[in-house]
């Protein structure tokens, strides 16, 4: 009881403190410094109509590379924590015919929609991370509907590694051509798609990188799901 | 039903995913069509085996015609059934007589069974609880006939005459 009261008092003090600090930031006023620069120059500098993905992949590409690394470490960490020599699915109840047939029918559509999200990252909200997560949900659906379903591990782990390497490779090509890592060579050196703003084949290397990230995130999260759903088998 | 060849299955999946792509992008820009064709081909190559067992024979004109007619027929059944449930909710005496009945279906195809189960659930007053072989266990809000034949006549028969052509 005393613990709870103390915790509530502490949280109230912290909340008051934060509210006090935020009270001086007026809502709805133009306070953009760097933001205005992004909004004014995003089209001719990156070719993307979606300013968020331009910032995430182009202006601040390093952060995205970091995020991809974090995800990779997370999936490796889960695999390392749950590693056992012999692990199997232990679910016992098979789904009804309605569930299994429905999942089979939905699976291609979810994957296609995930691909739609990551290829249109420079035009519509979304990008590689939501697209990849959508693809992973398709595999989660298969895992939940079938008691014996397993992703093709070898293919998945190889694809994941290759996608991560391609991201770095795209950055390194930029380093060779433009002088710094993750330089957008497709847009700024080749001027590929410059006449095409707002259509699919534009946006410099954003669609390329988002395709890579989408594949990587999709395979990675599926791998995490696979690891979490398996249990150790007693011999 | 014999399984279709792999090419036929692939082509059928490709056509369906590509149509979905057209609806998603809502544009006929050649760039979108190119990427759509590539992506649909990739998705179909990976999933045709689980997506369909009969391949292109799904696209028989008679089946498509029945499927198109089935949509308004089903929507009409849905509107009628929703009004019926609204009446039961608003009626002061609440004339309900719920119970679980067993129905038999003549459908053999799994996709057909899925479509039937969903049609039954979406028309209020009936909910599919479980499907086991050709037996459907249905929760009915107003049981008029608890025998297997009678319940099938009331619940599954109206949909089956369409679904049998579409999926069998």
mmCIF file of C-alpha atoms in Angstrom, chain B residues 37-132:
data_model
loop_
_atom_site.group_PDB
_atom_site.id
_atom_site.type_symbol
_atom_site.label_atom_id
_atom_site.label_comp_id
_atom_site.label_asym_id
_atom_site.label_seq_id
_atom_site.Cartn_x
_atom_site.Cartn_y
_atom_site.Cartn_z
ATOM 1 C CA UNK B 37 3.394 -7.335 -62.862
ATOM 2 C CA UNK B 38 6.834 -8.045 -61.371
ATOM 3 C CA UNK B 39 5.557 -8.084 -57.781
ATOM 4 C CA UNK B 40 2.515 -10.191 -58.650
ATOM 5 C CA UNK B 41 4.803 -12.660 -60.419
ATOM 6 C CA UNK B 42 7.065 -12.879 -57.355
ATOM 7 C CA UNK B 43 4.151 -13.332 -54.949
ATOM 8 C CA UNK B 44 2.503 -15.918 -57.198
ATOM 9 C CA UNK B 45 5.737 -17.846 -57.660
ATOM 10 C CA UNK B 46 6.075 -18.084 -53.874
ATOM 11 C CA UNK B 47 2.463 -18.795 -52.979
ATOM 12 C CA UNK B 48 0.599 -20.432 -55.880
ATOM 13 C CA UNK B 49 0.851 -23.814 -54.219
ATOM 14 C CA UNK B 50 -1.120 -22.821 -51.148
ATOM 15 C CA UNK B 51 -3.386 -20.299 -52.849
ATOM 16 C CA UNK B 52 -5.231 -22.547 -55.246
ATOM 17 C CA UNK B 53 -5.705 -26.188 -56.074
ATOM 18 C CA UNK B 54 -7.634 -25.803 -59.300
ATOM 19 C CA UNK B 55 -5.762 -23.077 -61.121
ATOM 20 C CA UNK B 56 -7.254 -21.456 -64.189
ATOM 21 C CA UNK B 57 -10.409 -23.554 -64.183
ATOM 22 C CA UNK B 58 -11.621 -21.130 -61.495
ATOM 23 C CA UNK B 59 -11.999 -18.567 -64.255
ATOM 24 C CA UNK B 60 -14.634 -20.507 -66.185
ATOM 25 C CA UNK B 61 -17.195 -17.906 -67.494
ATOM 26 C CA UNK B 62 -20.101 -19.743 -65.883
ATOM 27 C CA UNK B 63 -18.379 -19.577 -62.486
ATOM 28 C CA UNK B 64 -17.589 -15.876 -62.870
ATOM 29 C CA UNK B 65 -21.155 -15.096 -63.945
ATOM 30 C CA UNK B 66 -22.533 -16.932 -60.911
ATOM 31 C CA UNK B 67 -20.037 -15.172 -58.629
ATOM 32 C CA UNK B 68 -21.129 -11.767 -59.948
ATOM 33 C CA UNK B 69 -24.809 -12.612 -59.484
ATOM 34 C CA UNK B 70 -24.057 -13.977 -56.020
ATOM 35 C CA UNK B 71 -22.803 -10.597 -54.731
ATOM 36 C CA UNK B 72 -26.111 -8.666 -54.951
ATOM 37 C CA UNK B 73 -28.036 -11.794 -53.925
ATOM 38 C CA UNK B 74 -25.877 -12.105 -50.829
ATOM 39 C CA UNK B 75 -26.043 -8.369 -50.050
ATOM 40 C CA UNK B 76 -29.852 -8.516 -50.256
ATOM 41 C CA UNK B 77 -29.924 -11.478 -47.867
ATOM 42 C CA UNK B 78 -27.640 -9.516 -45.534
ATOM 43 C CA UNK B 79 -29.862 -6.406 -45.533
ATOM 44 C CA UNK B 80 -32.992 -8.483 -44.916
ATOM 45 C CA UNK B 81 -31.336 -10.392 -42.092
ATOM 46 C CA UNK B 82 -29.966 -7.232 -40.455
ATOM 47 C CA UNK B 83 -33.422 -5.654 -40.465
ATOM 48 C CA UNK B 84 -34.767 -8.856 -38.963
ATOM 49 C CA UNK B 85 -32.260 -8.703 -36.101
ATOM 50 C CA UNK B 86 -32.971 -4.990 -35.567
ATOM 51 C CA UNK B 87 -36.646 -5.904 -35.273
ATOM 52 C CA UNK B 88 -35.852 -8.563 -32.677
ATOM 53 C CA UNK B 89 -33.702 -6.160 -30.662
ATOM 54 C CA UNK B 90 -36.272 -3.358 -30.677
ATOM 55 C CA UNK B 91 -39.340 -5.531 -30.111
ATOM 56 C CA UNK B 92 -40.417 -5.208 -26.451
ATOM 57 C CA UNK B 93 -40.919 -8.971 -26.060
ATOM 58 C CA UNK B 94 -37.645 -9.902 -27.789
ATOM 59 C CA UNK B 95 -38.939 -12.883 -29.795
ATOM 60 C CA UNK B 96 -35.822 -15.035 -29.710
ATOM 61 C CA UNK B 97 -35.555 -18.761 -29.552
ATOM 62 C CA UNK B 98 -31.826 -19.503 -29.742
ATOM 63 C CA UNK B 99 -30.189 -22.865 -30.187
ATOM 64 C CA UNK B 100 -27.384 -24.732 -31.893
ATOM 65 C CA UNK B 101 -28.386 -26.771 -34.923
ATOM 66 C CA UNK B 102 -26.481 -29.108 -37.189
ATOM 67 C CA UNK B 103 -26.541 -28.680 -40.951
ATOM 68 C CA UNK B 104 -25.191 -30.791 -43.774
ATOM 69 C CA UNK B 105 -23.629 -29.299 -46.833
ATOM 70 C CA UNK B 106 -23.195 -30.736 -50.294
ATOM 71 C CA UNK B 107 -20.031 -28.692 -50.881
ATOM 72 C CA UNK B 108 -16.786 -30.648 -51.027
ATOM 73 C CA UNK B 109 -14.301 -27.925 -51.862
ATOM 74 C CA UNK B 110 -12.582 -26.199 -48.908
ATOM 75 C CA UNK B 111 -12.855 -22.725 -50.360
ATOM 76 C CA UNK B 112 -16.531 -23.334 -50.969
ATOM 77 C CA UNK B 113 -16.955 -24.371 -47.339
ATOM 78 C CA UNK B 114 -15.178 -21.192 -46.233
ATOM 79 C CA UNK B 115 -17.449 -19.056 -48.422
ATOM 80 C CA UNK B 116 -20.532 -20.825 -47.092
ATOM 81 C CA UNK B 117 -19.412 -20.451 -43.464
ATOM 82 C CA UNK B 118 -18.762 -16.744 -43.969
ATOM 83 C CA UNK B 119 -22.056 -16.210 -45.785
ATOM 84 C CA UNK B 120 -23.896 -17.871 -42.912
ATOM 85 C CA UNK B 121 -22.078 -15.780 -40.316
ATOM 86 C CA UNK B 122 -22.566 -12.493 -42.165
ATOM 87 C CA UNK B 123 -26.293 -12.967 -42.437
ATOM 88 C CA UNK B 124 -27.277 -12.173 -38.850
ATOM 89 C CA UNK B 125 -29.373 -14.594 -36.941
ATOM 90 C CA UNK B 126 -26.979 -17.392 -37.766
ATOM 91 C CA UNK B 127 -23.349 -17.855 -36.755
ATOM 92 C CA UNK B 128 -21.115 -20.695 -37.860
ATOM 93 C CA UNK B 129 -19.488 -22.165 -34.768
ATOM 94 C CA UNK B 130 -17.549 -25.037 -36.302
ATOM 95 C CA UNK B 131 -17.162 -26.934 -39.521
ATOM 96 C CA UNK B 132 -16.322 -30.611 -39.417
#
